[in-house]
Short mmCIF file of C-alpha atoms (C1' of nucleotides) in Angstrom, two decimals:
data_model
loop_
_atom_site.label_atom_id
_atom_site.label_comp_id
_atom_site.label_asym_id
_atom_site.label_seq_id
_atom_site.Cartn_x
_atom_site.Cartn_y
_atom_site.Cartn_z
CA UNK K 7 81.56 124.32 110.97
CA UNK K 8 81.78 123.41 107.31
CA UNK K 9 85.52 123.96 107.73
CA UNK K 10 85.58 121.47 110.57
CA UNK K 11 83.67 118.98 108.50
CA UNK K 12 86.01 119.55 105.58
CA UNK K 13 89.05 118.92 107.71
CA UNK K 14 87.59 115.76 109.12
CA UNK K 15 86.53 114.56 105.72
CA UNK K 16 90.01 115.18 104.38
CA UNK K 17 91.63 113.33 107.26
CA UNK K 18 89.33 110.45 106.67
CA UNK K 19 90.15 110.38 102.97
CA UNK K 20 93.85 110.52 103.67
CA UNK K 21 93.69 107.64 106.10
CA UNK K 22 91.59 105.64 103.67
CA UNK K 23 94.14 106.25 100.94
CA UNK K 24 97.03 105.37 103.24
CA UNK K 25 95.37 102.07 104.10
CA UNK K 26 94.83 101.23 100.45
CA UNK K 27 98.38 102.23 99.54
CA UNK K 28 99.85 99.99 102.21
CA UNK K 29 97.49 97.18 101.22
CA UNK K 30 98.64 97.50 97.61
CA UNK K 31 102.23 97.25 98.79
CA UNK K 32 101.39 94.06 100.62
CA UNK K 33 99.56 92.64 97.61
CA UNK K 34 102.94 92.47 95.96
CA UNK K 35 104.52 90.56 98.81
CA UNK K 36 101.83 88.20 100.00
CA UNK K 37 99.14 88.23 97.37
CA UNK K 38 95.45 88.96 97.60
CA UNK K 39 94.59 85.72 99.36
CA UNK K 40 96.73 86.67 102.33
CA UNK K 41 95.86 90.35 102.45
CA UNK K 42 95.69 91.08 106.15
CA UNK K 43 94.22 94.02 108.01
CA UNK K 44 96.54 93.33 110.92
CA UNK K 45 99.65 93.52 108.79
CA UNK K 46 98.43 96.76 107.22
CA UNK K 47 97.77 98.22 110.66
CA UNK K 48 101.19 97.13 111.91
CA UNK K 49 102.93 98.90 109.05
CA UNK K 50 100.85 102.03 109.50
CA UNK K 51 101.61 102.04 113.23
CA UNK K 52 98.01 101.84 114.38
CA UNK K 53 95.93 99.24 116.14
CA UNK K 54 94.28 96.73 113.83
CA UNK K 55 90.91 97.51 115.32
CA UNK K 56 91.25 101.11 114.14
CA UNK K 57 91.02 100.02 110.52
CA UNK K 58 87.50 98.76 111.00
CA UNK K 59 86.40 102.39 111.13
CA UNK K 60 87.45 102.67 107.46
CA UNK K 61 86.70 99.25 106.07
CA UNK K 62 84.09 97.08 107.77
CA UNK K 63 85.90 93.91 106.79
CA UNK K 64 88.87 92.55 104.93
CA UNK K 65 86.68 91.82 101.91
CA UNK K 66 85.53 95.42 101.68
CA UNK K 67 89.14 96.52 101.51
CA UNK K 68 89.74 93.95 98.78
CA UNK K 69 86.77 95.28 96.84
CA UNK K 70 88.13 98.82 97.06
CA UNK K 71 91.49 97.66 95.71
CA UNK K 72 89.80 95.80 92.86
CA UNK K 73 87.68 98.79 91.86
CA UNK K 74 90.74 101.06 91.99
CA UNK K 75 92.72 98.67 89.81
CA UNK K 76 89.99 98.36 87.19
CA UNK K 77 89.64 102.12 87.15
CA UNK K 78 93.38 102.62 86.78
CA UNK K 79 93.76 100.31 83.81
CA UNK K 80 90.53 101.65 82.31
CA UNK K 81 91.78 105.22 82.63
CA UNK K 82 95.05 104.23 80.92
CA UNK K 83 93.12 102.75 78.04
CA UNK K 84 90.90 105.81 77.73
CA UNK K 85 93.83 108.22 77.89
CA UNK K 86 95.67 106.28 75.19
CA UNK K 87 92.58 106.40 73.01
CA UNK K 88 92.17 110.13 73.45
CA UNK K 89 95.80 110.71 72.64
CA UNK K 90 95.55 108.61 69.51
CA UNK K 91 92.44 110.45 68.36
CA UNK K 92 94.17 113.80 68.77
CA UNK K 93 97.47 112.62 67.31
CA UNK K 94 99.06 112.70 63.87
CA UNK K 95 96.75 112.03 60.97
CA UNK K 96 98.34 108.64 60.34
CA UNK K 97 97.80 107.74 63.97
CA UNK K 98 94.09 108.26 63.71
CA UNK K 99 93.14 105.19 61.73
CA UNK K 100 91.21 102.51 63.62
CA UNK K 101 94.18 100.15 63.67
CA UNK K 102 96.39 102.79 65.28
CA UNK K 103 93.78 103.51 67.93
CA UNK K 104 93.40 99.81 68.60
CA UNK K 105 97.12 99.37 68.98
CA UNK K 106 97.37 102.40 71.27
CA UNK K 107 94.71 101.06 73.62
CA UNK K 108 96.22 97.58 73.72
CA UNK K 109 99.72 98.89 74.36
CA UNK K 110 98.44 101.08 77.18
CA UNK K 111 96.78 98.12 78.87
CA UNK K 112 99.94 96.06 78.54
CA UNK K 113 102.09 98.84 79.94
CA UNK K 114 99.80 99.32 82.89
CA UNK K 115 99.88 95.57 83.55
CA UNK K 116 103.67 95.40 83.42
CA UNK K 117 103.94 98.40 85.73
CA UNK K 118 101.39 96.99 88.21
CA UNK K 119 101.68 93.20 87.99
CA UNK K 120 100.14 92.48 91.38
CA UNK K 121 97.15 94.68 90.77
CA UNK K 122 96.85 93.04 87.38
CA UNK K 123 96.85 89.64 89.08
CA UNK K 124 94.18 90.89 91.45
CA UNK K 125 91.73 91.71 88.67
CA UNK K 126 92.69 89.39 85.80
CA UNK K 127 94.35 86.49 87.61
CA UNK K 128 92.93 83.66 89.64
CA UNK K 129 89.88 84.58 91.71
CA UNK K 130 90.58 85.07 95.41
CA UNK K 131 89.24 81.96 97.17
CA UNK K 132 86.29 82.68 99.39
CA UNK K 133 85.84 86.14 97.94
CA UNK K 134 83.13 87.06 95.50
CA UNK K 135 83.29 90.45 93.83
CA UNK K 136 80.09 92.45 94.29
CA UNK K 137 78.20 93.88 91.33
CA UNK K 138 79.55 97.31 92.20
CA UNK K 139 82.82 96.36 90.53
CA UNK K 140 81.16 95.89 87.14
CA UNK K 141 81.26 99.45 85.76
CA UNK K 142 84.96 99.83 86.49
CA UNK K 143 85.66 96.38 85.06
CA UNK K 144 83.92 97.30 81.81
CA UNK K 145 86.04 100.33 80.97
CA UNK K 146 88.79 98.60 78.97
CA UNK K 147 86.33 96.55 76.97
CA UNK K 148 84.29 99.68 76.40
CA UNK K 149 87.27 101.39 74.88
CA UNK K 150 87.85 98.51 72.47
CA UNK K 151 84.20 98.80 71.45
CA UNK K 152 84.69 102.51 70.92
CA UNK K 153 87.53 101.90 68.48
CA UNK K 154 85.36 99.52 66.48
CA UNK K 155 82.50 102.01 66.57
CA UNK K 156 84.76 104.73 65.13
CA UNK K 157 85.79 102.40 62.35
CA UNK K 158 82.24 101.38 61.58
CA UNK K 159 81.19 105.00 61.32
CA UNK K 160 84.16 105.71 59.10
CA UNK K 161 84.84 104.77 55.52
CA UNK K 162 84.27 101.02 55.91
CA UNK K 163 84.94 98.00 58.04
CA UNK K 164 85.51 94.43 56.99
CA UNK K 165 83.00 92.23 58.75
CA UNK K 166 84.44 88.98 59.98
CA UNK K 167 82.58 85.88 58.91
CA UNK K 168 80.99 83.52 61.39
CA UNK K 169 79.76 79.96 61.58
CA UNK K 170 76.05 79.37 62.06
CA UNK K 171 75.98 78.42 65.75
CA UNK K 172 78.26 81.34 66.54
CA UNK K 173 75.91 83.64 64.64
CA UNK K 174 73.14 83.13 67.17
CA UNK K 175 75.42 83.99 70.06
CA UNK K 176 76.85 86.91 68.11
CA UNK K 177 73.40 88.46 67.66
CA UNK K 178 72.64 88.02 71.34
CA UNK K 179 75.94 89.65 72.31
CA UNK K 180 75.49 92.53 69.92
CA UNK K 181 72.04 93.27 71.28
CA UNK K 182 73.36 93.48 74.82
CA UNK K 183 76.77 95.02 74.32
CA UNK K 184 76.71 97.20 71.22
CA UNK K 185 73.49 97.17 69.19
CA UNK K 186 74.97 99.75 66.82
CA UNK K 187 77.63 97.32 65.58
CA UNK K 188 77.23 94.29 63.33
CA UNK K 189 76.99 91.07 65.34
CA UNK K 190 80.06 89.57 63.70
CA UNK K 191 82.11 92.57 64.75
CA UNK K 192 80.89 92.38 68.33
CA UNK K 193 81.67 88.69 68.40
CA UNK K 194 85.17 89.28 67.09
CA UNK K 195 85.65 92.07 69.61
CA UNK K 196 84.84 89.77 72.50
CA UNK K 197 87.25 87.11 71.29
CA UNK K 198 89.94 89.72 70.71
CA UNK K 199 89.31 91.15 74.19
CA UNK K 200 89.90 87.77 75.82
CA UNK K 201 92.89 87.05 73.59
CA UNK K 202 94.46 90.40 74.41
CA UNK K 203 94.47 89.47 78.07
CA UNK K 204 95.86 86.07 77.17
CA UNK K 205 98.88 87.77 75.64
CA UNK K 206 99.29 90.17 78.55
CA UNK K 207 98.66 87.54 81.21
CA UNK K 208 101.23 85.15 79.81
CA UNK K 209 103.80 87.92 79.83
CA UNK K 210 102.98 89.21 83.31
CA UNK K 211 102.69 85.76 84.85
CA UNK K 212 105.94 84.49 83.38
CA UNK K 213 104.79 81.94 80.82
CA UNK K 214 106.95 83.62 78.18
CA UNK K 215 110.07 82.90 80.21
CA UNK K 216 112.58 81.48 77.72
CA UNK K 217 109.98 81.53 74.97
CA UNK K 218 109.51 85.16 73.92
CA UNK K 219 112.45 87.55 74.17
CA UNK K 220 111.46 90.73 72.35
CA UNK K 221 108.12 90.97 74.05
CA UNK K 222 107.21 94.44 72.83
CA UNK K 223 107.65 93.51 69.19
CA UNK K 224 105.82 90.27 69.82
CA UNK K 225 102.90 92.05 71.44
CA UNK K 226 102.55 94.72 68.80
CA UNK K 227 102.54 92.17 66.01
CA UNK K 228 99.96 90.08 67.85
CA UNK K 229 97.56 92.96 68.50
CA UNK K 230 97.83 94.01 64.85
CA UNK K 231 96.62 90.56 63.94
CA UNK K 232 93.78 91.00 66.43
CA UNK K 233 92.85 94.32 64.84
CA UNK K 234 92.75 92.55 61.51
CA UNK K 235 90.53 89.77 62.91
CA UNK K 236 88.10 92.36 64.21
CA UNK K 237 87.99 93.92 60.77
CA UNK K 238 89.69 97.18 61.63
CA UNK K 239 92.36 96.87 58.95
CA UNK K 240 91.23 97.66 55.46
CA UNK K 241 92.76 95.45 52.83
CA UNK K 242 95.75 97.14 51.23
CA UNK K 243 97.24 96.30 47.86
CA UNK K 244 99.52 93.49 48.91
CA UNK K 245 101.21 90.45 47.41
CA UNK K 246 99.26 87.22 47.50
CA UNK K 247 99.91 85.10 50.56
CA UNK K 248 103.00 82.99 50.07
CA UNK K 249 102.25 79.29 49.97
CA UNK K 250 104.63 76.57 51.05
CA UNK K 251 104.61 73.00 50.04
CA UNK K 252 107.22 70.30 50.54
CA UNK K 253 106.74 69.43 46.88
CA UNK K 254 107.83 72.84 45.63
CA UNK T 4 113.08 40.81 100.62
CA UNK T 5 112.23 42.37 97.28
CA UNK T 6 108.64 41.68 98.29
CA UNK T 7 109.13 43.65 101.47
CA UNK T 8 110.66 46.52 99.56
CA UNK T 9 107.81 46.39 97.08
CA UNK T 10 105.24 46.60 99.82
CA UNK T 11 107.00 49.51 101.47
CA UNK T 12 107.41 51.31 98.21
CA UNK T 13 103.75 50.84 97.44
CA UNK T 14 102.71 52.10 100.84
CA UNK T 15 104.88 55.14 100.33
CA UNK T 16 103.38 55.80 96.92
CA UNK T 17 99.88 55.44 98.27
CA UNK T 18 100.51 57.86 101.10
CA UNK T 19 102.13 60.32 98.70
CA UNK T 20 99.11 60.12 96.42
CA UNK T 21 96.72 60.51 99.35
CA UNK T 22 98.53 63.65 100.45
CA UNK T 23 98.37 65.12 96.97
CA UNK T 24 94.72 64.20 96.57
CA UNK T 25 93.79 65.91 99.81
CA UNK T 26 95.94 68.91 98.91
CA UNK T 27 94.12 69.19 95.58
CA UNK T 28 90.83 69.14 97.42
CA UNK T 29 92.02 71.98 99.61
CA UNK T 30 93.28 73.91 96.60
CA UNK T 31 89.65 74.31 95.65
CA UNK T 32 88.65 75.69 99.02
CA UNK T 33 91.53 77.88 100.08
CA UNK T 34 93.68 78.39 97.03
CA UNK T 35 97.33 77.68 96.46
CA UNK T 36 98.54 80.58 98.58
CA UNK T 37 96.98 79.08 101.69
CA UNK T 38 97.80 75.44 101.00
CA UNK T 39 98.68 74.10 104.41
CA UNK T 40 100.41 70.91 105.45
CA UNK T 41 98.67 71.00 108.81
CA UNK T 42 95.22 71.12 107.26
CA UNK T 43 96.11 68.23 104.96
CA UNK T 44 97.40 66.22 107.90
CA UNK T 45 94.27 66.99 109.91
CA UNK T 46 92.02 65.68 107.16
CA UNK T 47 94.13 62.58 106.68
CA UNK T 48 94.07 61.92 110.41
CA UNK T 49 97.84 62.01 110.91
CA UNK T 50 100.22 64.32 112.70
CA UNK T 51 101.42 67.24 110.61
CA UNK T 52 105.02 66.30 111.28
CA UNK T 53 104.45 62.95 109.56
CA UNK T 54 103.99 64.66 106.20
CA UNK T 55 107.55 65.93 106.25
CA UNK T 56 108.64 62.35 105.52
CA UNK T 57 106.93 62.69 102.14
CA UNK T 58 107.40 66.32 101.24
CA UNK T 59 110.28 68.25 102.80
CA UNK T 60 108.33 71.50 102.73
CA UNK T 61 105.08 73.08 101.69
CA UNK T 62 106.70 74.37 98.51
CA UNK T 63 107.76 70.87 97.44
CA UNK T 64 104.18 69.72 97.76
CA UNK T 65 103.11 72.70 95.67
CA UNK T 66 105.65 71.80 93.02
CA UNK T 67 104.33 68.24 92.88
CA UNK T 68 100.79 69.54 92.40
CA UNK T 69 101.93 71.88 89.65
CA UNK T 70 103.79 69.15 87.77
CA UNK T 71 100.80 66.82 88.09
CA UNK T 72 98.46 69.51 86.75
CA UNK T 73 100.66 70.33 83.76
CA UNK T 74 100.94 66.62 83.02
CA UNK T 75 97.19 66.12 83.29
CA UNK T 76 96.30 68.91 80.88
CA UNK T 77 99.15 67.90 78.60
CA UNK T 78 97.95 64.31 78.55
CA UNK T 79 94.43 65.51 77.67
CA UNK T 80 95.81 67.49 74.75
CA UNK T 81 97.89 64.57 73.54
CA UNK T 82 95.01 62.11 73.83
CA UNK T 83 92.73 64.44 71.88
CA UNK T 84 95.37 64.75 69.18
CA UNK T 85 95.79 61.00 68.89
CA UNK T 86 92.07 60.50 68.69
CA UNK T 87 91.76 63.13 65.96
CA UNK T 88 94.57 61.55 63.97
CA UNK T 89 92.89 58.15 64.11
CA UNK T 90 89.39 59.51 63.54
CA UNK T 91 87.19 59.97 60.49
CA UNK T 92 88.92 61.16 57.36
CA UNK T 93 87.28 64.58 57.64
CA UNK T 94 88.51 64.86 61.20
CA UNK T 95 92.12 64.46 60.17
CA UNK T 96 92.76 67.82 58.56
CA UNK T 97 95.04 70.19 60.51
CA UNK T 98 92.17 72.45 61.50
CA UNK T 99 90.26 69.54 63.00
CA UNK T 100 93.29 68.43 64.98
CA UNK T 101 93.84 71.95 66.19
CA UNK T 102 90.27 72.27 67.32
CA UNK T 103 90.40 68.89 69.06
CA UNK T 104 93.47 69.86 71.07
CA UNK T 105 92.06 73.26 72.03
CA UNK T 106 88.71 71.79 73.06
CA UNK T 107 90.46 69.17 75.20
CA UNK T 108 92.44 71.83 77.03
CA UNK T 109 89.30 73.87 77.63
CA UNK T 110 87.41 70.86 78.91
CA UNK T 111 90.21 69.93 81.28
CA UNK T 112 90.30 73.50 82.55
CA UNK T 113 86.55 73.62 83.16
CA UNK T 114 86.67 70.26 84.94
CA UNK T 115 89.66 71.29 87.10
CA UNK T 116 89.39 75.04 87.59
CA UNK T 117 91.54 75.21 90.70
CA UNK T 118 94.34 73.20 89.19
CA UNK T 119 94.01 75.39 86.12
CA UNK T 120 94.40 78.45 88.34
CA UNK T 121 97.43 76.87 89.94
CA UNK T 122 99.31 76.59 86.65
CA UNK T 123 97.86 79.34 84.45
CA UNK T 124 96.60 81.86 86.99
CA UNK T 125 98.40 84.33 89.21
CA UNK T 126 101.77 83.11 90.46
CA UNK T 127 101.77 81.97 94.07
CA UNK T 128 103.45 84.79 96.05
CA UNK T 129 106.76 83.77 97.52
CA UNK T 130 106.90 80.60 95.45
CA UNK T 131 109.09 80.19 92.43
CA UNK T 132 108.57 77.12 90.28
CA UNK T 133 111.77 75.13 89.78
CA UNK T 134 113.04 74.26 86.32
CA UNK T 135 111.85 70.71 86.86
CA UNK T 136 108.33 71.87 86.01
CA UNK T 137 109.33 72.93 82.49
CA UNK T 138 108.95 69.64 80.58
CA UNK T 139 105.45 69.08 81.91
CA UNK T 140 104.54 72.71 81.24
CA UNK T 141 105.63 72.36 77.61
CA UNK T 142 103.35 69.50 76.70
CA UNK T 143 100.29 71.47 75.56
CA UNK T 144 102.38 73.87 73.51
CA UNK T 145 104.25 70.93 72.06
CA UNK T 146 101.00 69.44 70.87
CA UNK T 147 100.03 72.68 69.12
CA UNK T 148 103.41 72.64 67.41
CA UNK T 149 102.79 69.06 66.36
CA UNK T 150 99.56 70.03 64.64
CA UNK T 151 101.35 72.74 62.70
CA UNK T 152 104.15 70.31 61.83
CA UNK T 153 101.62 67.85 60.40
CA UNK T 154 100.13 70.60 58.29
CA UNK T 155 103.48 71.80 57.08
CA UNK T 156 104.42 68.28 56.02
CA UNK T 157 101.08 67.89 54.30
CA UNK T 158 99.78 69.42 51.11
CA UNK T 159 100.44 73.05 52.03
CA UNK T 160 100.22 75.66 54.71
CA UNK T 161 99.51 79.34 54.39
CA UNK T 162 102.33 81.26 56.00
CA UNK T 163 101.20 84.26 58.03
CA UNK T 164 102.87 87.53 57.16
CA UNK T 165 104.97 89.45 59.66
CA UNK T 166 106.27 92.95 60.22
CA UNK T 167 110.01 93.48 60.11
CA UNK T 168 110.78 93.79 63.83
CA UNK T 169 108.65 90.75 64.51
CA UNK T 170 110.54 88.85 61.85
CA UNK T 171 113.75 88.97 63.87
CA UNK T 172 112.03 87.59 66.94
CA UNK T 173 110.22 85.03 64.83
CA UNK T 174 113.49 83.64 63.50
CA UNK T 175 114.93 83.45 67.01
CA UNK T 176 111.84 81.63 68.27
CA UNK T 177 111.80 79.21 65.38
CA UNK T 178 115.42 78.30 65.94
CA UNK T 179 114.78 77.48 69.58
CA UNK T 180 111.31 76.00 69.45
CA UNK T 181 110.75 74.37 66.07
CA UNK T 182 113.55 74.78 63.53
CA UNK T 183 111.62 72.64 61.07
CA UNK T 184 108.82 75.19 60.76
CA UNK T 185 108.85 78.58 59.03
CA UNK T 186 109.51 81.42 61.48
CA UNK T 187 106.22 83.11 60.70
CA UNK T 188 104.34 79.94 61.58
CA UNK T 189 106.22 79.53 64.86
CA UNK T 190 105.51 83.14 65.72
CA UNK T 191 101.82 82.73 64.98
CA UNK T 192 101.78 79.54 67.03
CA UNK T 193 103.14 81.34 70.07
CA UNK T 194 100.58 84.13 69.78
CA UNK T 195 97.79 81.59 69.29
CA UNK T 196 99.03 79.62 72.30
CA UNK T 197 98.80 82.67 74.56
CA UNK T 198 95.47 83.70 73.07
CA UNK T 199 94.02 80.24 73.57
CA UNK T 200 94.70 80.53 77.28
CA UNK T 201 93.21 84.01 77.24
CA UNK T 202 89.93 82.54 76.03
CA UNK T 203 90.03 79.68 78.53
CA UNK T 204 91.19 81.83 81.43
CA UNK T 205 88.44 84.39 80.95
CA UNK T 206 85.87 81.62 80.98
CA UNK T 207 87.32 79.76 83.98
CA UNK T 208 87.92 82.92 86.00
CA UNK T 209 84.49 84.36 85.39
CA UNK T 210 85.18 87.33 83.11
CA UNK T 211 82.54 86.08 80.68
CA UNK T 212 79.86 86.38 83.36
CA UNK T 213 76.96 88.15 81.66
CA UNK T 214 79.00 88.63 78.50
CA UNK T 215 79.21 85.25 76.78
CA UNK T 216 76.34 82.80 77.15
CA UNK T 217 76.92 79.99 74.67
CA UNK T 218 80.52 79.50 75.66
CA UNK T 219 81.13 76.31 73.73
CA UNK T 220 80.04 77.85 70.45
CA UNK T 221 82.01 80.97 71.27
CA UNK T 222 85.15 78.98 72.00
CA UNK T 223 84.97 76.80 68.92
CA UNK T 224 84.50 79.79 66.65
CA UNK T 225 87.42 81.57 68.30
CA UNK T 226 89.84 78.66 68.00
CA UNK T 227 88.89 78.24 64.34
CA UNK T 228 89.96 81.82 63.81
CA UNK T 229 93.20 81.02 65.64
CA UNK T 230 93.77 78.02 63.35
CA UNK T 231 93.29 80.34 60.42
CA UNK T 232 95.76 82.86 61.83
CA UNK T 233 98.37 80.13 62.22
CA UNK T 234 97.80 79.20 58.60
CA UNK T 235 96.25 75.80 59.19
CA UNK T 236 93.15 76.52 57.16
CA UNK T 237 93.61 76.39 53.42
CA UNK T 238 91.62 78.96 51.54
CA UNK T 239 88.39 77.44 50.26
CA UNK T 240 86.26 78.75 47.42
CA UNK T 241 84.26 81.31 49.35
CA UNK T 242 82.40 84.55 48.71
CA UNK T 243 84.38 87.75 48.95
CA UNK T 244 84.33 89.35 52.40
CA UNK T 245 81.25 91.48 52.81
CA UNK T 246 82.00 95.16 53.22
CA UNK T 247 79.88 97.58 55.17
CA UNK T 248 79.72 101.29 54.83
CA UNK T 249 77.18 103.70 56.29
CA UNK T 250 77.01 105.31 52.88
CA UNK T 251 75.70 102.19 51.16
"C1'" DG U 29 107.41 56.48 109.97
"C1'" DT U 30 104.48 58.23 113.28
"C1'" DC U 31 103.78 60.31 117.46
"C1'" DT U 32 103.58 64.35 121.17
"C1'" DA U 33 105.29 68.57 122.42
"C1'" DT U 34 107.15 72.78 121.52
"C1'" DA U 35 109.05 77.37 119.79
"C1'" DC U 36 107.45 81.06 117.58
"C1'" DC U 37 104.81 83.09 114.56
"C1'" DC U 38 100.11 84.56 112.04
"C1'" DC U 39 94.88 85.96 111.41
"C1'" DG U 40 89.66 88.37 111.75
"C1'" DA U 41 86.80 90.35 114.61
"C1'" DT U 42 84.79 92.39 118.83
"C1'" DA U 43 84.32 94.67 123.71
"C1'" DG U 44 84.86 98.41 126.26
"C1'" DA U 45 87.98 102.24 128.12
"C1'" DC U 46 89.44 106.77 126.87
"C1'" DG O 24 88.57 107.33 116.29
"C1'" DT O 25 92.01 105.01 118.61
"C1'" DC O 26 93.49 102.16 122.10
"C1'" DT O 27 94.29 97.52 124.91
"C1'" DA O 28 92.75 93.10 125.66
"C1'" DT O 29 90.64 89.17 124.30
"C1'" DC O 30 88.33 85.10 121.97
"C1'" DG O 31 89.24 81.51 119.09
"C1'" DG O 32 91.25 80.19 115.66
"C1'" DG O 33 95.33 79.43 112.08
"C1'" DG O 34 100.34 78.36 110.33
"C1'" DT O 35 105.84 76.20 109.45
"C1'" DA O 36 108.98 73.56 111.15
"C1'" DT O 37 111.84 70.84 114.46
"C1'" DA O 38 113.17 67.67 118.59
"C1'" DG O 39 113.06 63.51 120.46
"C1'" DA O 40 110.35 59.31 122.12
"C1'" DC O 41 108.57 55.04 120.40
#
DNA sequence: GTCTATACCCCGATAGAC
DNA sequence: GTCTATCGGGGTATAGAC
């Protein structure tokens, strides 16, 4: 009897996964706005009405795809972090962990552009993501916070400076998001988080066409600057900033 | 006779504008992927086949909307720049111009979220923007370059530092985009450009929901940091960066 | 330049048989 | 759990009359 239930449960899981896999395939061709249960059913060789046993509506299928995508990119970020933590000694500094997480997110996005568009692109008109997507959506940001937390617990972190109005918002954010970090760091983390997805989004969505050629080098340099802005890079002995003036 | 032609031309322009206006309205409700000539015709009270006298296909209408949107946000950026240049003496420094342009882009985006999604969000599946959209698309970036150019011609600009691999790409970019600026500045401008739209996109697309509350203060602080990264902010006499360590 | 009519497609969702 | 059939919509694009 438990065997029978197990078999049925497995069949149900397999069908559910097959539906999602075909839907993901169609995301690439038609986009989320046109995701269609009928088209999925046609490709799977079943009646469209059969799919309603697995997903009560088109929007529920969309929600499942969104949660899966957030979890996939979040898992990439977490795996990259773990690998960096366990890696060579020189790879363990906060900046190296930061870079590893950012690169993992970018690589996931480039490998899954349509799922990236689903979660970080334009909202799907007429669809509103339920609150149940929030935990999955928070995983990447959580990993960025973790890197900053490591650094703050380590030998020292350079706190970014803030204007006065921003300071109020920074304290509010810190209280809600990471009370164990200085408000200025939390604030800088949130800006860096948004900016990271600006870099990735422009690449995935084609805005760098004929602008940026060596996109990997570009990205790595940019996220190093972000790490610096967050305060993860300790000042090294370095030459003074060069200054240019037309009156040299 | 020229009067007759003028009247006809005006009628044609008015109908073209009416079609685009209704299409923009529908962009908000259904999104670009579902933009439909029939629905536009229905709302305008004409036969759908009549619209083919104005736009040979749905994609041509989409292209017109995209060009209009790029021009609108570009014009906002340019107007904000001009106003900053003509403004109070303290508003004329490079950082103030930079902030003015960024704020104008953000305000346009918040006022026109669906047109923003059309040009900076997920690509429309099955649609490929023709090269004719490029000049309009370049206007915002061009205005950011202009701010940097002003600064470079002025009393001095702090050149960002670059890694070696990034240096090669920076020189290539500078040659193509702004040969009159130092490669490191051009490189930083491109990263700041992408990051600016990361900040705006996250706000417009709802990623800041329950994360950022005072979004204006957040944005202004973030774009000031971007101005600094580009080298537009000259170092002022300021206290050394505070350092934190748990072993204080 | 606008119309009607048409060819040929698409969709979400449900009812009820098996 | 899957099917057929159905309701009630939706779409692009063209032909040919006026």
